[in-house]
Amino acid sequence: MATLAELQRHAIPGMAQILPGRGNLPMVQVRTPAATGVVYLDGGHVAAWKPAGFEDVLWLSEKSHWETGKPIRGGVPICFPWFGPRQNAPAHGIARLQVWDLESIRQEAAGVTVCLRLQDDDTSRSFWPHPFLLRHRITFGTQLTMALELTNTGTAPLAAEEALHTYFSVGDIRQVRILGLAGVAYVDKTDDFREKRQEGDITITAETDRVYLNTVSAVTVEDPAQHRRIVISKENSRDTVVWNPWIAKAKAMPDFGDDEWPGMHCVETCNVGAHLVTLAQGQTHVMTARLAVAKL
Ligand code: TA6
């Protein structure tokens, strides 16, 4: 793993710097007139994005761990190579627990793009015996673009689930409406994984944990308490997860404040279950999530 001193060669003076963040974990901090943003090398984890004129769009728990090997609660955890729990292995896979390498930082028309990479190693192979190369290209600008690029660097076919598990900051989840998934089938994980169909817009009135299937739709989150709407569009993703833990689940998570559930929810861009990504030797797949925010 590169030292902080070795990472400085990537800095762009006045725009992108590499410095110790929470828990002294190394982070890239981007500051431009368009937006500010933060991504940690731990987990390749985007932790903040604040476009000019708005409060931070991403949510972070005040109780989050800030330790290598433990997932940050909030921001955008990367779930790979599986989604959800797995016996004798970390939930949501290993990528969010490992320290990624900083490959480059570039100033582009759309913003400042930070590229992080993660390759298989003894740890990953102990859980999942496949060679792989992941790149996470994050562009911090008036929009936030996250492109998760997966390459099969092995000789055998690779099959993996993936998710950009994005936590959004909202004024009051009880006032939020989520548009764009009407008519889409979903698995309701709070009701024995029964398959249902979304009727109209989504409102959150209890623990909500749904995998919307086979949808390429953009999703709009209307947040009247913060007078803003967030549009989440995506490419090469077949599923969208919507999650809020509500009261009991929030209490049950040690890295989640008991009273934090009204201020957040997840809309996750993913390929899970039957839509896992399959790649032949040398093949690459890029899943992209793009966030935009506007006044409501
Ligand atoms: O994406 C929703 C979900 O799968 C929920 O079931 C809940 O487990 C959430 O992810 C958080 O998972 P984590 O492992 O980060 O606590």
mmCIF file of N, CA and C in Angstrom, residues 36-143:
data_model
loop_
_atom_site.group_PDB
_atom_site.id
_atom_site.type_symbol
_atom_site.label_atom_id
_atom_site.label_comp_id
_atom_site.label_asym_id
_atom_site.label_seq_id
_atom_site.Cartn_x
_atom_site.Cartn_y
_atom_site.Cartn_z
ATOM 1 N N THR A 36 -17.593 19.957 -3.927
ATOM 2 C CA THR A 36 -16.531 19.349 -3.120
ATOM 3 C C THR A 36 -16.896 17.862 -2.982
ATOM 4 N N GLY A 37 -15.870 17.055 -2.765
ATOM 5 C CA GLY A 37 -16.122 15.615 -2.652
ATOM 6 C C GLY A 37 -14.990 14.928 -1.938
ATOM 7 N N VAL A 38 -15.279 13.748 -1.421
ATOM 8 C CA VAL A 38 -14.274 12.955 -0.701
ATOM 9 C C VAL A 38 -14.432 11.494 -1.094
ATOM 10 N N VAL A 39 -13.290 10.834 -1.341
ATOM 11 C CA VAL A 39 -13.316 9.374 -1.507
ATOM 12 C C VAL A 39 -12.150 8.802 -0.708
ATOM 13 N N TYR A 40 -12.438 7.752 0.072
ATOM 14 C CA TYR A 40 -11.425 7.073 0.886
ATOM 15 C C TYR A 40 -10.818 5.922 0.089
ATOM 16 N N LEU A 41 -9.520 5.693 0.308
ATOM 17 C CA LEU A 41 -8.890 4.536 -0.350
ATOM 18 C C LEU A 41 -9.458 3.252 0.261
ATOM 19 N N ASP A 42 -9.788 3.326 1.563
ATOM 20 C CA ASP A 42 -10.446 2.169 2.187
ATOM 21 C C ASP A 42 -11.805 1.920 1.531
ATOM 22 N N GLY A 43 -11.916 0.779 0.887
ATOM 23 C CA GLY A 43 -13.195 0.425 0.267
ATOM 24 C C GLY A 43 -13.468 1.131 -1.035
ATOM 25 N N GLY A 44 -12.542 1.995 -1.466
ATOM 26 C CA GLY A 44 -12.820 2.795 -2.683
ATOM 27 C C GLY A 44 -14.087 3.599 -2.460
ATOM 28 N N HIS A 45 -14.209 4.096 -1.228
ATOM 29 C CA HIS A 45 -15.511 4.519 -0.679
ATOM 30 C C HIS A 45 -15.729 6.029 -0.824
ATOM 31 N N VAL A 46 -16.659 6.398 -1.716
ATOM 32 C CA VAL A 46 -17.068 7.808 -1.808
ATOM 33 C C VAL A 46 -17.818 8.160 -0.530
ATOM 34 N N ALA A 47 -17.386 9.217 0.146
ATOM 35 C CA ALA A 47 -17.990 9.549 1.448
ATOM 36 C C ALA A 47 -18.706 10.891 1.441
ATOM 37 N N ALA A 48 -18.464 11.702 0.410
ATOM 38 C CA ALA A 48 -19.137 13.017 0.389
ATOM 39 C C ALA A 48 -19.188 13.542 -1.040
ATOM 40 N N TRP A 49 -20.296 14.230 -1.324
ATOM 41 C CA TRP A 49 -20.402 14.974 -2.595
ATOM 42 C C TRP A 49 -21.339 16.148 -2.341
ATOM 43 N N LYS A 50 -20.807 17.370 -2.439
ATOM 44 C CA LYS A 50 -21.583 18.572 -2.136
ATOM 45 C C LYS A 50 -21.486 19.523 -3.316
ATOM 46 N N PRO A 51 -22.475 19.438 -4.244
ATOM 47 C CA PRO A 51 -22.440 20.351 -5.385
ATOM 48 C C PRO A 51 -22.716 21.783 -4.922
ATOM 49 N N ALA A 52 -22.172 22.739 -5.603
ATOM 50 C CA ALA A 52 -22.322 24.152 -5.200
ATOM 51 C C ALA A 52 -23.811 24.491 -5.072
ATOM 52 N N GLY A 53 -24.163 25.158 -3.976
ATOM 53 C CA GLY A 53 -25.560 25.598 -3.771
ATOM 54 C C GLY A 53 -26.420 24.611 -3.029
ATOM 55 N N PHE A 54 -25.828 23.437 -2.698
ATOM 56 C CA PHE A 54 -26.620 22.419 -1.993
ATOM 57 C C PHE A 54 -25.836 21.885 -0.789
ATOM 58 N N GLU A 55 -26.566 21.346 0.174
ATOM 59 C CA GLU A 55 -25.929 20.594 1.261
ATOM 60 C C GLU A 55 -25.485 19.236 0.700
ATOM 61 N N ASP A 56 -24.645 18.546 1.457
ATOM 62 C CA ASP A 56 -24.122 17.246 0.994
ATOM 63 C C ASP A 56 -25.283 16.339 0.581
ATOM 64 N N VAL A 57 -25.112 15.683 -0.544
ATOM 65 C CA VAL A 57 -26.170 14.800 -1.070
ATOM 66 C C VAL A 57 -26.084 13.421 -0.426
ATOM 67 N N LEU A 58 -24.872 13.057 0.006
ATOM 68 C CA LEU A 58 -24.664 11.729 0.594
ATOM 69 C C LEU A 58 -24.768 11.821 2.117
ATOM 70 N N TRP A 59 -25.205 10.705 2.703
ATOM 71 C CA TRP A 59 -25.382 10.652 4.158
ATOM 72 C C TRP A 59 -24.295 9.814 4.783
ATOM 73 N N LEU A 60 -23.827 10.220 5.971
ATOM 74 C CA LEU A 60 -22.855 9.439 6.748
ATOM 75 C C LEU A 60 -23.390 9.327 8.172
ATOM 76 N N SER A 61 -23.264 8.125 8.755
ATOM 77 C CA SER A 61 -23.688 7.984 10.142
ATOM 78 C C SER A 61 -22.651 8.591 11.078
ATOM 79 N N GLU A 62 -23.135 9.226 12.127
ATOM 80 C CA GLU A 62 -22.227 9.740 13.162
ATOM 81 C C GLU A 62 -21.564 8.587 13.924
ATOM 82 N N LYS A 63 -22.134 7.379 13.761
ATOM 83 C CA LYS A 63 -21.615 6.219 14.502
ATOM 84 C C LYS A 63 -20.723 5.338 13.634
ATOM 85 N N SER A 64 -20.442 5.804 12.428
ATOM 86 C CA SER A 64 -19.679 4.941 11.518
ATOM 87 C C SER A 64 -18.330 4.555 12.115
ATOM 88 N N HIS A 65 -17.915 3.297 11.789
ATOM 89 C CA HIS A 65 -16.529 2.920 12.038
ATOM 90 C C HIS A 65 -15.654 3.712 11.073
ATOM 91 N N TRP A 66 -14.426 3.973 11.465
ATOM 92 C CA TRP A 66 -13.407 4.538 10.572
ATOM 93 C C TRP A 66 -12.131 3.749 10.809
ATOM 94 N N GLU A 67 -12.203 2.455 10.414
ATOM 95 C CA GLU A 67 -11.092 1.523 10.649
ATOM 96 C C GLU A 67 -10.933 0.647 9.415
ATOM 97 N N THR A 68 -9.706 0.478 8.968
ATOM 98 C CA THR A 68 -9.478 -0.444 7.846
ATOM 99 C C THR A 68 -10.041 -1.818 8.191
ATOM 100 N N GLY A 69 -10.761 -2.388 7.216
ATOM 101 C CA GLY A 69 -11.337 -3.718 7.442
ATOM 102 C C GLY A 69 -12.768 -3.668 7.939
ATOM 103 N N LYS A 70 -13.264 -2.432 8.227
ATOM 104 C CA LYS A 70 -14.670 -2.290 8.617
ATOM 105 C C LYS A 70 -15.344 -1.327 7.639
ATOM 106 N N PRO A 71 -16.578 -1.617 7.195
ATOM 107 C CA PRO A 71 -17.208 -0.743 6.191
ATOM 108 C C PRO A 71 -17.615 0.600 6.797
ATOM 109 N N ILE A 72 -17.460 1.651 6.026
ATOM 110 C CA ILE A 72 -17.937 2.972 6.441
ATOM 111 C C ILE A 72 -19.454 2.939 6.309
ATOM 112 N N ARG A 73 -20.178 3.451 7.297
ATOM 113 C CA ARG A 73 -21.656 3.470 7.275
ATOM 114 C C ARG A 73 -22.108 4.784 6.627
ATOM 115 N N GLY A 74 -22.496 4.640 5.370
ATOM 116 C CA GLY A 74 -22.965 5.816 4.636
ATOM 117 C C GLY A 74 -22.165 5.979 3.355
ATOM 118 N N GLY A 75 -22.307 7.125 2.711
ATOM 119 C CA GLY A 75 -21.591 7.342 1.449
ATOM 120 C C GLY A 75 -21.995 6.291 0.426
ATOM 121 N N VAL A 76 -20.988 5.731 -0.258
ATOM 122 C CA VAL A 76 -21.302 4.749 -1.317
ATOM 123 C C VAL A 76 -20.453 3.492 -1.126
ATOM 124 N N PRO A 77 -20.871 2.580 -0.269
ATOM 125 C CA PRO A 77 -20.136 1.301 -0.171
ATOM 126 C C PRO A 77 -20.198 0.553 -1.511
ATOM 127 N N ILE A 78 -19.110 -0.117 -1.859
ATOM 128 C CA ILE A 78 -19.096 -0.947 -3.078
ATOM 129 C C ILE A 78 -19.302 -2.402 -2.652
ATOM 130 N N CYS A 79 -20.391 -2.977 -3.132
ATOM 131 C CA CYS A 79 -20.662 -4.388 -2.829
ATOM 132 C C CYS A 79 -20.112 -5.213 -3.991
ATOM 133 N N PHE A 80 -19.180 -6.100 -3.706
ATOM 134 C CA PHE A 80 -18.545 -6.959 -4.724
ATOM 135 C C PHE A 80 -17.735 -8.030 -4.021
ATOM 136 N N PRO A 81 -17.711 -9.241 -4.440
ATOM 137 C CA PRO A 81 -18.340 -9.836 -5.632
ATOM 138 C C PRO A 81 -19.685 -10.496 -5.322
ATOM 139 N N TRP A 82 -20.222 -10.248 -4.142
ATOM 140 C CA TRP A 82 -21.607 -10.675 -3.863
ATOM 141 C C TRP A 82 -22.352 -9.577 -3.115
ATOM 142 N N PHE A 83 -23.693 -9.710 -3.151
ATOM 143 C CA PHE A 83 -24.559 -8.701 -2.508
ATOM 144 C C PHE A 83 -25.300 -9.396 -1.373
ATOM 145 N N GLY A 84 -25.332 -8.737 -0.170
ATOM 146 C CA GLY A 84 -26.077 -9.359 0.925
ATOM 147 C C GLY A 84 -25.188 -10.297 1.734
ATOM 148 N N PRO A 85 -25.841 -11.057 2.654
ATOM 149 C CA PRO A 85 -25.072 -11.902 3.581
ATOM 150 C C PRO A 85 -24.489 -13.120 2.855
ATOM 151 N N ARG A 86 -23.439 -13.727 3.408
ATOM 152 C CA ARG A 86 -22.869 -14.972 2.902
ATOM 153 C C ARG A 86 -22.228 -15.697 4.078
ATOM 154 N N GLN A 87 -22.476 -17.003 4.178
ATOM 155 C CA GLN A 87 -21.970 -17.784 5.317
ATOM 156 C C GLN A 87 -20.432 -17.710 5.387
ATOM 157 N N ASN A 88 -19.909 -17.475 6.549
ATOM 158 C CA ASN A 88 -18.452 -17.456 6.802
ATOM 159 C C ASN A 88 -17.710 -16.449 5.912
ATOM 160 N N ALA A 89 -18.414 -15.387 5.554
ATOM 161 C CA ALA A 89 -17.772 -14.362 4.717
ATOM 162 C C ALA A 89 -18.454 -13.029 4.997
ATOM 163 N N PRO A 90 -17.782 -11.907 4.713
ATOM 164 C CA PRO A 90 -18.379 -10.604 5.042
ATOM 165 C C PRO A 90 -19.580 -10.284 4.163
ATOM 166 N N ALA A 91 -20.610 -9.690 4.768
ATOM 167 C CA ALA A 91 -21.788 -9.288 3.987
ATOM 168 C C ALA A 91 -21.358 -8.294 2.923
ATOM 169 N N HIS A 92 -21.987 -8.384 1.752
ATOM 170 C CA HIS A 92 -21.734 -7.475 0.634
ATOM 171 C C HIS A 92 -20.324 -7.605 0.062
ATOM 172 N N GLY A 93 -19.648 -8.738 0.387
ATOM 173 C CA GLY A 93 -18.376 -9.013 -0.291
ATOM 174 C C GLY A 93 -17.181 -8.361 0.381
ATOM 175 N N ILE A 94 -16.048 -8.402 -0.302
ATOM 176 C CA ILE A 94 -14.760 -8.001 0.297
ATOM 177 C C ILE A 94 -14.269 -6.629 -0.179
ATOM 178 N N ALA A 95 -14.758 -6.169 -1.331
ATOM 179 C CA ALA A 95 -14.174 -4.940 -1.930
ATOM 180 C C ALA A 95 -14.289 -3.740 -1.003
ATOM 181 N N ARG A 96 -15.349 -3.660 -0.225
ATOM 182 C CA ARG A 96 -15.522 -2.468 0.637
ATOM 183 C C ARG A 96 -14.674 -2.546 1.909
ATOM 184 N N LEU A 97 -14.011 -3.700 2.103
ATOM 185 C CA LEU A 97 -13.168 -3.862 3.304
ATOM 186 C C LEU A 97 -11.691 -3.711 2.979
ATOM 187 N N GLN A 98 -11.368 -3.640 1.695
ATOM 188 C CA GLN A 98 -9.954 -3.640 1.310
ATOM 189 C C GLN A 98 -9.500 -2.223 0.965
ATOM 190 N N VAL A 99 -8.202 -2.006 1.036
ATOM 191 C CA VAL A 99 -7.643 -0.691 0.704
ATOM 192 C C VAL A 99 -7.323 -0.683 -0.788
ATOM 193 N N TRP A 100 -7.929 0.263 -1.506
ATOM 194 C CA TRP A 100 -7.730 0.358 -2.949
ATOM 195 C C TRP A 100 -6.497 1.206 -3.246
ATOM 196 N N ASP A 101 -5.944 1.016 -4.431
ATOM 197 C CA ASP A 101 -4.808 1.854 -4.874
ATOM 198 C C ASP A 101 -5.340 3.080 -5.621
ATOM 199 N N LEU A 102 -4.617 4.203 -5.434
ATOM 200 C CA LEU A 102 -4.955 5.418 -6.178
ATOM 201 C C LEU A 102 -4.202 5.377 -7.507
ATOM 202 N N GLU A 103 -4.953 5.305 -8.594
ATOM 203 C CA GLU A 103 -4.308 5.172 -9.913
ATOM 204 C C GLU A 103 -4.072 6.540 -10.561
ATOM 205 N N SER A 104 -5.070 7.435 -10.441
ATOM 206 C CA SER A 104 -4.883 8.751 -11.091
ATOM 207 C C SER A 104 -5.924 9.739 -10.583
ATOM 208 N N ILE A 105 -5.618 11.010 -10.736
ATOM 209 C CA ILE A 105 -6.581 12.091 -10.510
ATOM 210 C C ILE A 105 -6.438 13.025 -11.711
ATOM 211 N N ARG A 106 -7.560 13.292 -12.384
ATOM 212 C CA ARG A 106 -7.483 14.108 -13.595
ATOM 213 C C ARG A 106 -8.559 15.190 -13.582
ATOM 214 N N GLN A 107 -8.197 16.371 -14.044
ATOM 215 C CA GLN A 107 -9.202 17.438 -14.215
ATOM 216 C C GLN A 107 -9.820 17.267 -15.603
ATOM 217 N N GLU A 108 -11.151 17.131 -15.647
ATOM 218 C CA GLU A 108 -11.840 16.939 -16.929
ATOM 219 C C GLU A 108 -12.964 17.965 -17.040
ATOM 220 N N ALA A 109 -13.615 17.988 -18.200
ATOM 221 C CA ALA A 109 -14.691 18.980 -18.416
ATOM 222 C C ALA A 109 -15.822 18.797 -17.390
ATOM 223 N N ALA A 110 -16.130 17.520 -17.070
ATOM 224 C CA ALA A 110 -17.279 17.246 -16.176
ATOM 225 C C ALA A 110 -16.915 17.405 -14.703
ATOM 226 N N GLY A 111 -15.597 17.558 -14.431
ATOM 227 C CA GLY A 111 -15.180 17.687 -13.038
ATOM 228 C C GLY A 111 -13.828 17.042 -12.819
ATOM 229 N N VAL A 112 -13.529 16.745 -11.571
ATOM 230 C CA VAL A 112 -12.260 16.082 -11.233
ATOM 231 C C VAL A 112 -12.552 14.592 -11.084
ATOM 232 N N THR A 113 -11.836 13.787 -11.859
ATOM 233 C CA THR A 113 -12.045 12.334 -11.853
ATOM 234 C C THR A 113 -10.924 11.642 -11.088
ATOM 235 N N VAL A 114 -11.328 10.933 -10.050
ATOM 236 C CA VAL A 114 -10.397 10.136 -9.238
ATOM 237 C C VAL A 114 -10.587 8.680 -9.654
ATOM 238 N N CYS A 115 -9.471 8.020 -9.995
ATOM 239 C CA CYS A 115 -9.562 6.598 -10.396
ATOM 240 C C CYS A 115 -8.832 5.743 -9.360
ATOM 241 N N LEU A 116 -9.593 4.828 -8.775
ATOM 242 C CA LEU A 116 -9.028 3.882 -7.799
ATOM 243 C C LEU A 116 -9.101 2.484 -8.407
ATOM 244 N N ARG A 117 -8.207 1.587 -7.957
ATOM 245 C CA ARG A 117 -8.206 0.221 -8.491
ATOM 246 C C ARG A 117 -7.990 -0.805 -7.387
ATOM 247 N N LEU A 118 -8.563 -1.961 -7.607
ATOM 248 C CA LEU A 118 -8.430 -3.061 -6.650
ATOM 249 C C LEU A 118 -8.243 -4.350 -7.446
ATOM 250 N N GLN A 119 -7.208 -5.093 -7.075
ATOM 251 C CA GLN A 119 -6.939 -6.362 -7.756
ATOM 252 C C GLN A 119 -7.077 -7.480 -6.749
ATOM 253 N N ASP A 120 -7.342 -8.685 -7.246
ATOM 254 C CA ASP A 120 -7.447 -9.817 -6.335
ATOM 255 C C ASP A 120 -6.127 -9.991 -5.584
ATOM 256 N N ASP A 121 -6.220 -10.520 -4.348
ATOM 257 C CA ASP A 121 -5.023 -10.800 -3.562
ATOM 258 C C ASP A 121 -5.301 -12.023 -2.684
ATOM 259 N N ASP A 122 -4.361 -12.390 -1.829
ATOM 260 C CA ASP A 122 -4.563 -13.588 -0.995
ATOM 261 C C ASP A 122 -5.858 -13.478 -0.191
ATOM 262 N N THR A 123 -6.130 -12.286 0.353
ATOM 263 C CA THR A 123 -7.356 -12.120 1.157
ATOM 264 C C THR A 123 -8.593 -12.369 0.307
ATOM 265 N N SER A 124 -8.671 -11.704 -0.829
ATOM 266 C CA SER A 124 -9.889 -11.871 -1.654
ATOM 267 C C SER A 124 -10.018 -13.314 -2.130
ATOM 268 N N ARG A 125 -8.847 -13.888 -2.488
ATOM 269 C CA ARG A 125 -8.913 -15.276 -3.003
ATOM 270 C C ARG A 125 -9.283 -16.266 -1.926
ATOM 271 N N SER A 126 -9.080 -15.892 -0.655
ATOM 272 C CA SER A 126 -9.462 -16.820 0.425
ATOM 273 C C SER A 126 -10.986 -16.897 0.550
ATOM 274 N N PHE A 127 -11.660 -15.846 0.045
ATOM 275 C CA PHE A 127 -13.137 -15.863 0.103
ATOM 276 C C PHE A 127 -13.743 -16.215 -1.257
ATOM 277 N N TRP A 128 -13.019 -15.829 -2.347
ATOM 278 C CA TRP A 128 -13.571 -15.910 -3.705
ATOM 279 C C TRP A 128 -12.404 -16.128 -4.650
ATOM 280 N N PRO A 129 -12.214 -17.368 -5.138
ATOM 281 C CA PRO A 129 -10.962 -17.748 -5.814
ATOM 282 C C PRO A 129 -10.911 -17.315 -7.276
ATOM 283 N N HIS A 130 -11.142 -16.034 -7.528
ATOM 284 C CA HIS A 130 -11.131 -15.569 -8.927
ATOM 285 C C HIS A 130 -10.234 -14.342 -9.084
ATOM 286 N N PRO A 131 -9.385 -14.344 -10.127
ATOM 287 C CA PRO A 131 -8.637 -13.118 -10.447
ATOM 288 C C PRO A 131 -9.600 -12.055 -10.987
ATOM 289 N N PHE A 132 -9.377 -10.812 -10.594
ATOM 290 C CA PHE A 132 -10.211 -9.725 -11.126
ATOM 291 C C PHE A 132 -9.458 -8.417 -11.017
ATOM 292 N N LEU A 133 -9.892 -7.435 -11.788
ATOM 293 C CA LEU A 133 -9.411 -6.062 -11.618
ATOM 294 C C LEU A 133 -10.656 -5.166 -11.594
ATOM 295 N N LEU A 134 -10.778 -4.415 -10.492
ATOM 296 C CA LEU A 134 -11.857 -3.426 -10.392
ATOM 297 C C LEU A 134 -11.244 -2.037 -10.507
ATOM 298 N N ARG A 135 -11.862 -1.178 -11.306
ATOM 299 C CA ARG A 135 -11.523 0.252 -11.247
ATOM 300 C C ARG A 135 -12.779 1.008 -10.877
ATOM 301 N N HIS A 136 -12.623 2.017 -10.051
ATOM 302 C CA HIS A 136 -13.748 2.872 -9.656
ATOM 303 C C HIS A 136 -13.370 4.294 -10.067
ATOM 304 N N ARG A 137 -14.062 4.792 -11.099
ATOM 305 C CA ARG A 137 -13.776 6.149 -11.596
ATOM 306 C C ARG A 137 -14.885 7.082 -11.104
ATOM 307 N N ILE A 138 -14.515 8.030 -10.255
ATOM 308 C CA ILE A 138 -15.494 8.931 -9.646
ATOM 309 C C ILE A 138 -15.249 10.353 -10.166
ATOM 310 N N THR A 139 -16.252 10.940 -10.769
ATOM 311 C CA THR A 139 -16.126 12.321 -11.247
ATOM 312 C C THR A 139 -16.963 13.240 -10.368
ATOM 313 N N PHE A 140 -16.253 14.105 -9.638
ATOM 314 C CA PHE A 140 -16.917 15.073 -8.748
ATOM 315 C C PHE A 140 -17.113 16.379 -9.532
ATOM 316 N N GLY A 141 -18.335 16.715 -9.854
ATOM 317 C CA GLY A 141 -18.651 17.947 -10.588
ATOM 318 C C GLY A 141 -20.049 18.400 -10.202
ATOM 319 N N THR A 142 -20.701 19.147 -11.090
ATOM 320 C CA THR A 142 -22.098 19.539 -10.780
ATOM 321 C C THR A 142 -22.978 18.294 -10.708
ATOM 322 N N GLN A 143 -22.487 17.210 -11.337
ATOM 323 C CA GLN A 143 -23.085 15.889 -11.118
ATOM 324 C C GLN A 143 -22.004 14.997 -10.491
#
